[in-house]
mmCIF file of C-alpha atoms and ligand atoms in Angstrom:
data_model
loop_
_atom_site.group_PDB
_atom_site.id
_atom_site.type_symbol
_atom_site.label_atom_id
_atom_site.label_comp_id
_atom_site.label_asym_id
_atom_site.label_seq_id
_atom_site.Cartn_x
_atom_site.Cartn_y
_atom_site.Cartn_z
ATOM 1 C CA UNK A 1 0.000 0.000 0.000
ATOM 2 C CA UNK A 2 1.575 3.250 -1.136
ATOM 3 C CA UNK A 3 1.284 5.243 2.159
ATOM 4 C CA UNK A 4 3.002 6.138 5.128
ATOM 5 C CA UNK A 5 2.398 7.225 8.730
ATOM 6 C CA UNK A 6 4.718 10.116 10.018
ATOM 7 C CA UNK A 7 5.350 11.156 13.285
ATOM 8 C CA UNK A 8 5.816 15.561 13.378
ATOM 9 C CA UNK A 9 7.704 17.138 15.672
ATOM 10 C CA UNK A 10 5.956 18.210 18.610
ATOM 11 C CA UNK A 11 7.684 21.353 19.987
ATOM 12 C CA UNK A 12 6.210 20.930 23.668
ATOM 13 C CA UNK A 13 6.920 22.464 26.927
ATOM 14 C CA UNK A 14 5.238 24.130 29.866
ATOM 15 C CA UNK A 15 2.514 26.042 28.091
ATOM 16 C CA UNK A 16 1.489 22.895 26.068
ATOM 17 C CA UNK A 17 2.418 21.580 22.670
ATOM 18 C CA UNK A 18 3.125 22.832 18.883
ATOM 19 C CA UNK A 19 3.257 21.013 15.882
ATOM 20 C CA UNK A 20 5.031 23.004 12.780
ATOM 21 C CA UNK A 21 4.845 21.597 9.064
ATOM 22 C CA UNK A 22 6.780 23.356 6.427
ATOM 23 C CA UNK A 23 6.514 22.610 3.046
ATOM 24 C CA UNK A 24 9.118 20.377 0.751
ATOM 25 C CA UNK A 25 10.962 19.943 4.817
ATOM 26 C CA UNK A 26 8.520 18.053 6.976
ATOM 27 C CA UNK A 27 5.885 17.296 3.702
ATOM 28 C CA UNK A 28 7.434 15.721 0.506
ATOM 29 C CA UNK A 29 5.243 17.869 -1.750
ATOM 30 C CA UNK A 30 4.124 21.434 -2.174
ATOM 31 C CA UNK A 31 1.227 22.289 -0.289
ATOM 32 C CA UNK A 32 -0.769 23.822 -2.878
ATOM 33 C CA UNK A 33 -4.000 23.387 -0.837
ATOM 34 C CA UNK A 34 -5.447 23.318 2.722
ATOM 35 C CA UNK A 35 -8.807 22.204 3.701
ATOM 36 C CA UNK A 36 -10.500 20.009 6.646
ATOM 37 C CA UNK A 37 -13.793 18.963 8.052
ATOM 38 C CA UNK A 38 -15.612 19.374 11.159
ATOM 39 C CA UNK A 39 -19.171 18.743 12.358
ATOM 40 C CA UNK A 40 -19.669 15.642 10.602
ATOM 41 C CA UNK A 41 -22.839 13.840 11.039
ATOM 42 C CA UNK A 42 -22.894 10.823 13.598
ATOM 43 C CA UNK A 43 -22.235 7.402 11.715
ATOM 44 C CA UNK A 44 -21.227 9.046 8.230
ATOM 45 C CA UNK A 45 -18.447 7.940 6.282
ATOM 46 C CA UNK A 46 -17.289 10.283 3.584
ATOM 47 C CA UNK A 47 -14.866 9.568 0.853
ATOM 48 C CA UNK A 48 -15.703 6.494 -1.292
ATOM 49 C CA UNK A 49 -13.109 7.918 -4.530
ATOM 50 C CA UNK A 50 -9.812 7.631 -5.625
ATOM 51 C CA UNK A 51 -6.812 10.367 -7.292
ATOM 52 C CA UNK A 52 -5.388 10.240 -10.175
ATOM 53 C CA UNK A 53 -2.534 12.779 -9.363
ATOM 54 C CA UNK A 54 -2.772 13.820 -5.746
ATOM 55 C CA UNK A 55 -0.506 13.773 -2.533
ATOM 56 C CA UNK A 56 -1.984 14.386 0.659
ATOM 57 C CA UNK A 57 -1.404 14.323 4.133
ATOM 58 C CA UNK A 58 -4.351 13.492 6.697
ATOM 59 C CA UNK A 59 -4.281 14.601 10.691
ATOM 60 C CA UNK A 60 -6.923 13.878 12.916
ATOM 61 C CA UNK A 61 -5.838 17.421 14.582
ATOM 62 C CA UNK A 62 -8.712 17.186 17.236
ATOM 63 C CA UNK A 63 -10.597 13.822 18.091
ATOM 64 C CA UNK A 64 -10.235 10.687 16.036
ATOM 65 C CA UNK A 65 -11.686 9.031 12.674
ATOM 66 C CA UNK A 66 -10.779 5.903 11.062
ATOM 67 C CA UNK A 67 -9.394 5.818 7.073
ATOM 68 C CA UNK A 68 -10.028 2.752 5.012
ATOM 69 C CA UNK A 69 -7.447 2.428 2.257
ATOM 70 C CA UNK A 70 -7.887 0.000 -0.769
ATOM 71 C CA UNK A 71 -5.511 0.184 -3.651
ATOM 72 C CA UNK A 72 -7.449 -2.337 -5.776
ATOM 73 C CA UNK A 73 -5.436 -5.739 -4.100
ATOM 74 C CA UNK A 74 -5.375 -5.077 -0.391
ATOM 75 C CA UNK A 75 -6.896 -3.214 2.241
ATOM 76 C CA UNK A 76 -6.522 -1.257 5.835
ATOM 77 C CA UNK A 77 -7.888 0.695 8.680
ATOM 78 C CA UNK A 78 -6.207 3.162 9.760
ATOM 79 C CA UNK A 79 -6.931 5.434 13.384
ATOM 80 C CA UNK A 80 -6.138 8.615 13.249
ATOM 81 C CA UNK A 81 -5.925 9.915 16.834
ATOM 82 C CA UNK A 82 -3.132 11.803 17.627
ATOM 83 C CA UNK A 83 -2.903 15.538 16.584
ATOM 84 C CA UNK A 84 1.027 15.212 15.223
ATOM 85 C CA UNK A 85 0.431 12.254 12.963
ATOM 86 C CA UNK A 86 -0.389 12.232 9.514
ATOM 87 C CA UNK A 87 -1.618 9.983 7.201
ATOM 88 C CA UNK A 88 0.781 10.466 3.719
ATOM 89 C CA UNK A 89 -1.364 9.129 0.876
ATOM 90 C CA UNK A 90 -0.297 9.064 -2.986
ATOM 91 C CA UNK A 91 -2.539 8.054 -5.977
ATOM 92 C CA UNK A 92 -4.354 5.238 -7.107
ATOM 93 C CA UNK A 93 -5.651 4.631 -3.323
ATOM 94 C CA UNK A 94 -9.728 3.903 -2.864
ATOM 95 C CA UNK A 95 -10.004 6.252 1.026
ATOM 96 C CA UNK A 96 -13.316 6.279 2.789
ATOM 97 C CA UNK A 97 -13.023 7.466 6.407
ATOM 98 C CA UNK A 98 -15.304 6.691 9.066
ATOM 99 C CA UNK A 99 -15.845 6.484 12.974
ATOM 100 C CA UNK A 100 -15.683 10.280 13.290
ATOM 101 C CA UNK A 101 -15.944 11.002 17.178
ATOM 102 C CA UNK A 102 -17.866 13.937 17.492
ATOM 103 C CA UNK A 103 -15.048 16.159 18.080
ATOM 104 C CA UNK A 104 -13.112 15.298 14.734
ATOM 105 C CA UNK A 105 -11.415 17.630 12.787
ATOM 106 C CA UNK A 106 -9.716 16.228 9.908
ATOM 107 C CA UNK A 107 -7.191 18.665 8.262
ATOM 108 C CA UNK A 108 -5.878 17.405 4.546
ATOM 109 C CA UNK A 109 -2.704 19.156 3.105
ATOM 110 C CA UNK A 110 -2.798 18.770 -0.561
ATOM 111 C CA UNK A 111 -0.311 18.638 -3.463
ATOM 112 C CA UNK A 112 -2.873 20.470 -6.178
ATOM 113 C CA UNK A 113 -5.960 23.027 -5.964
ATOM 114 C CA UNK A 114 -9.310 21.140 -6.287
ATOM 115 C CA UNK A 115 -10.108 19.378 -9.019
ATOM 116 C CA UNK A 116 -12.708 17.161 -9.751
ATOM 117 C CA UNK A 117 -11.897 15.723 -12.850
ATOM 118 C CA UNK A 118 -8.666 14.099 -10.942
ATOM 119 C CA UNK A 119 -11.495 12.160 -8.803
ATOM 120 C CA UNK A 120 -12.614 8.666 -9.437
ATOM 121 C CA UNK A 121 -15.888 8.482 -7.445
ATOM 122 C CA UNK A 122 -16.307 5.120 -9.162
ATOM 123 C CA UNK A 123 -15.105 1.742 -7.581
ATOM 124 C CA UNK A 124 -15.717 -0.512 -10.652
ATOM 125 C CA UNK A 125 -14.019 2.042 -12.512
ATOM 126 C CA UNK A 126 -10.790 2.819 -10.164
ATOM 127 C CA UNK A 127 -10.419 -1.221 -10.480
ATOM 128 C CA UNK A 128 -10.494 -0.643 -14.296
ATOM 129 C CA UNK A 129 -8.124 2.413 -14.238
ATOM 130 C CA UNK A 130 -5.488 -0.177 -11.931
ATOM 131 C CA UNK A 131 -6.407 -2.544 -15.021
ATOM 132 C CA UNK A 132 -7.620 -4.567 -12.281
ATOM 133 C CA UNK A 133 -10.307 -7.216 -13.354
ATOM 134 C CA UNK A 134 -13.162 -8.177 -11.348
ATOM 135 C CA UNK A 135 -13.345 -11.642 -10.251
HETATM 136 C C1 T46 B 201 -10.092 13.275 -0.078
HETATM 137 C C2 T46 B 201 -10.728 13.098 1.258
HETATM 138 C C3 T46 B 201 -9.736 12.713 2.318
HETATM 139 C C4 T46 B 201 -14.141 21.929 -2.637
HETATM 140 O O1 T46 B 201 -14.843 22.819 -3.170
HETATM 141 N N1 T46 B 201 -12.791 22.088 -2.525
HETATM 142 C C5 T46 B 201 -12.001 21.135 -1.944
HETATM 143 O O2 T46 B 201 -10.782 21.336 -1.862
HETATM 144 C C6 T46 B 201 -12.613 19.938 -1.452
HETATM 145 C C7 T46 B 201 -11.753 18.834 -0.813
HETATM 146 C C8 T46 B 201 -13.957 19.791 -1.574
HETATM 147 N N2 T46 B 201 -14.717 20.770 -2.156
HETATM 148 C C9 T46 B 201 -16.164 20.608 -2.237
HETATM 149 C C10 T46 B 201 -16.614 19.511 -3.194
HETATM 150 C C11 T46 B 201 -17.880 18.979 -2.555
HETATM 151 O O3 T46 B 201 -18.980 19.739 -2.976
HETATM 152 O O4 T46 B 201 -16.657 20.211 -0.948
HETATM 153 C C12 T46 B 201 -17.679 19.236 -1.062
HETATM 154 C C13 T46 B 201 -17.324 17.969 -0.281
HETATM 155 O O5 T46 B 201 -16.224 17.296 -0.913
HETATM 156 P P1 T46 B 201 -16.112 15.717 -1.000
HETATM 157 O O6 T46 B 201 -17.464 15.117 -1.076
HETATM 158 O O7 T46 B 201 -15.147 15.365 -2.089
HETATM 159 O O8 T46 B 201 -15.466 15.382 0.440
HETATM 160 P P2 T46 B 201 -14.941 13.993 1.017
HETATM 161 O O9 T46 B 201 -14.879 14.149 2.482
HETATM 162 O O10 T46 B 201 -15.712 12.848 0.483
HETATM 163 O O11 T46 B 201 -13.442 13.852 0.427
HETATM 164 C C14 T46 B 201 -12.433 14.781 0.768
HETATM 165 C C15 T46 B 201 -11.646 15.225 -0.480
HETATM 166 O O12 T46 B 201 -12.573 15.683 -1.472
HETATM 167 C C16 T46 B 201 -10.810 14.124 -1.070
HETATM 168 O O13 T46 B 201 -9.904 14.652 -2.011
HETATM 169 O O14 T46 B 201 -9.110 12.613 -0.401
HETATM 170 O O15 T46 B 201 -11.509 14.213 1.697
#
């Protein structure tokens, strides 16, 4: 599975903790975009898509969610609890989250402005784009 879990600095000390991320240092892209979500309804699990061409980073900044990743052959759950860790995810990866506590905030950085014709909002269709058949 092409992604990685990464551990930022936390800069902590009396008054509590701080978590910097700079771009092309601590992120292996540039962060071209910035967006999260919030309030999410009780039992809802957004996602269900793919990218073509798009690197992003995940944090659970406040609360916790779960991510499921599928790239076509295998899949995981992932928790997302702790404010400093991020979730690194490249193309070609099938991402529903899920198990929002009520708290969540889930902050993505993002290697490209928003684009919708880079989504595949298809499953049968990301397997086809892997030029993975369907048994
Ligand atoms: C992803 C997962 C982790 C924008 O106008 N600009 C944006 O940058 C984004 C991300 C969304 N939108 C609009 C498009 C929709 O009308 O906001 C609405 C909700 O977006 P969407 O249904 O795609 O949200 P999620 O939570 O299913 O997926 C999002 C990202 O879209 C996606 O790239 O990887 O979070």
């Amino acid at each position: 599975m092409n992604k990685k879990l990464i551990d930022f600095q936390q800069h902590g000390d009396s008054r509590g903790q701080l978590v910097a991320i700079e771009e092309s240092v601590d992120v292996p892209f540039e962060i071209k975009r910035v967006y999260f979500m919030y309030d999410t309804t009780p039992n809802v699990r957004r996602g269900y898509h793919a990218h073509k061409d798009l690197k992003q980073i995940l944090f659970c900044v406040h609360g916790s969610c779960k991510v499921h990743l599928d790239n076509g052959y295998e899949t995981e759950e992932i928790l997302l609890d702790k404010p400093y860790e991020g979730l690194y995810i490249e193309n070609d990866i099938w991402r529903e989250m899920y198990d929002f506590s009520q708290d969540a905030v889930l902050m993505v950085l993002a290697s490209s402005h928003y684009n919708e014709a880079d989504y595949i909002r298809d499953y049968d269709q990301f397997l086809g784009y892997k030029g993975i058949k369907k048994v």
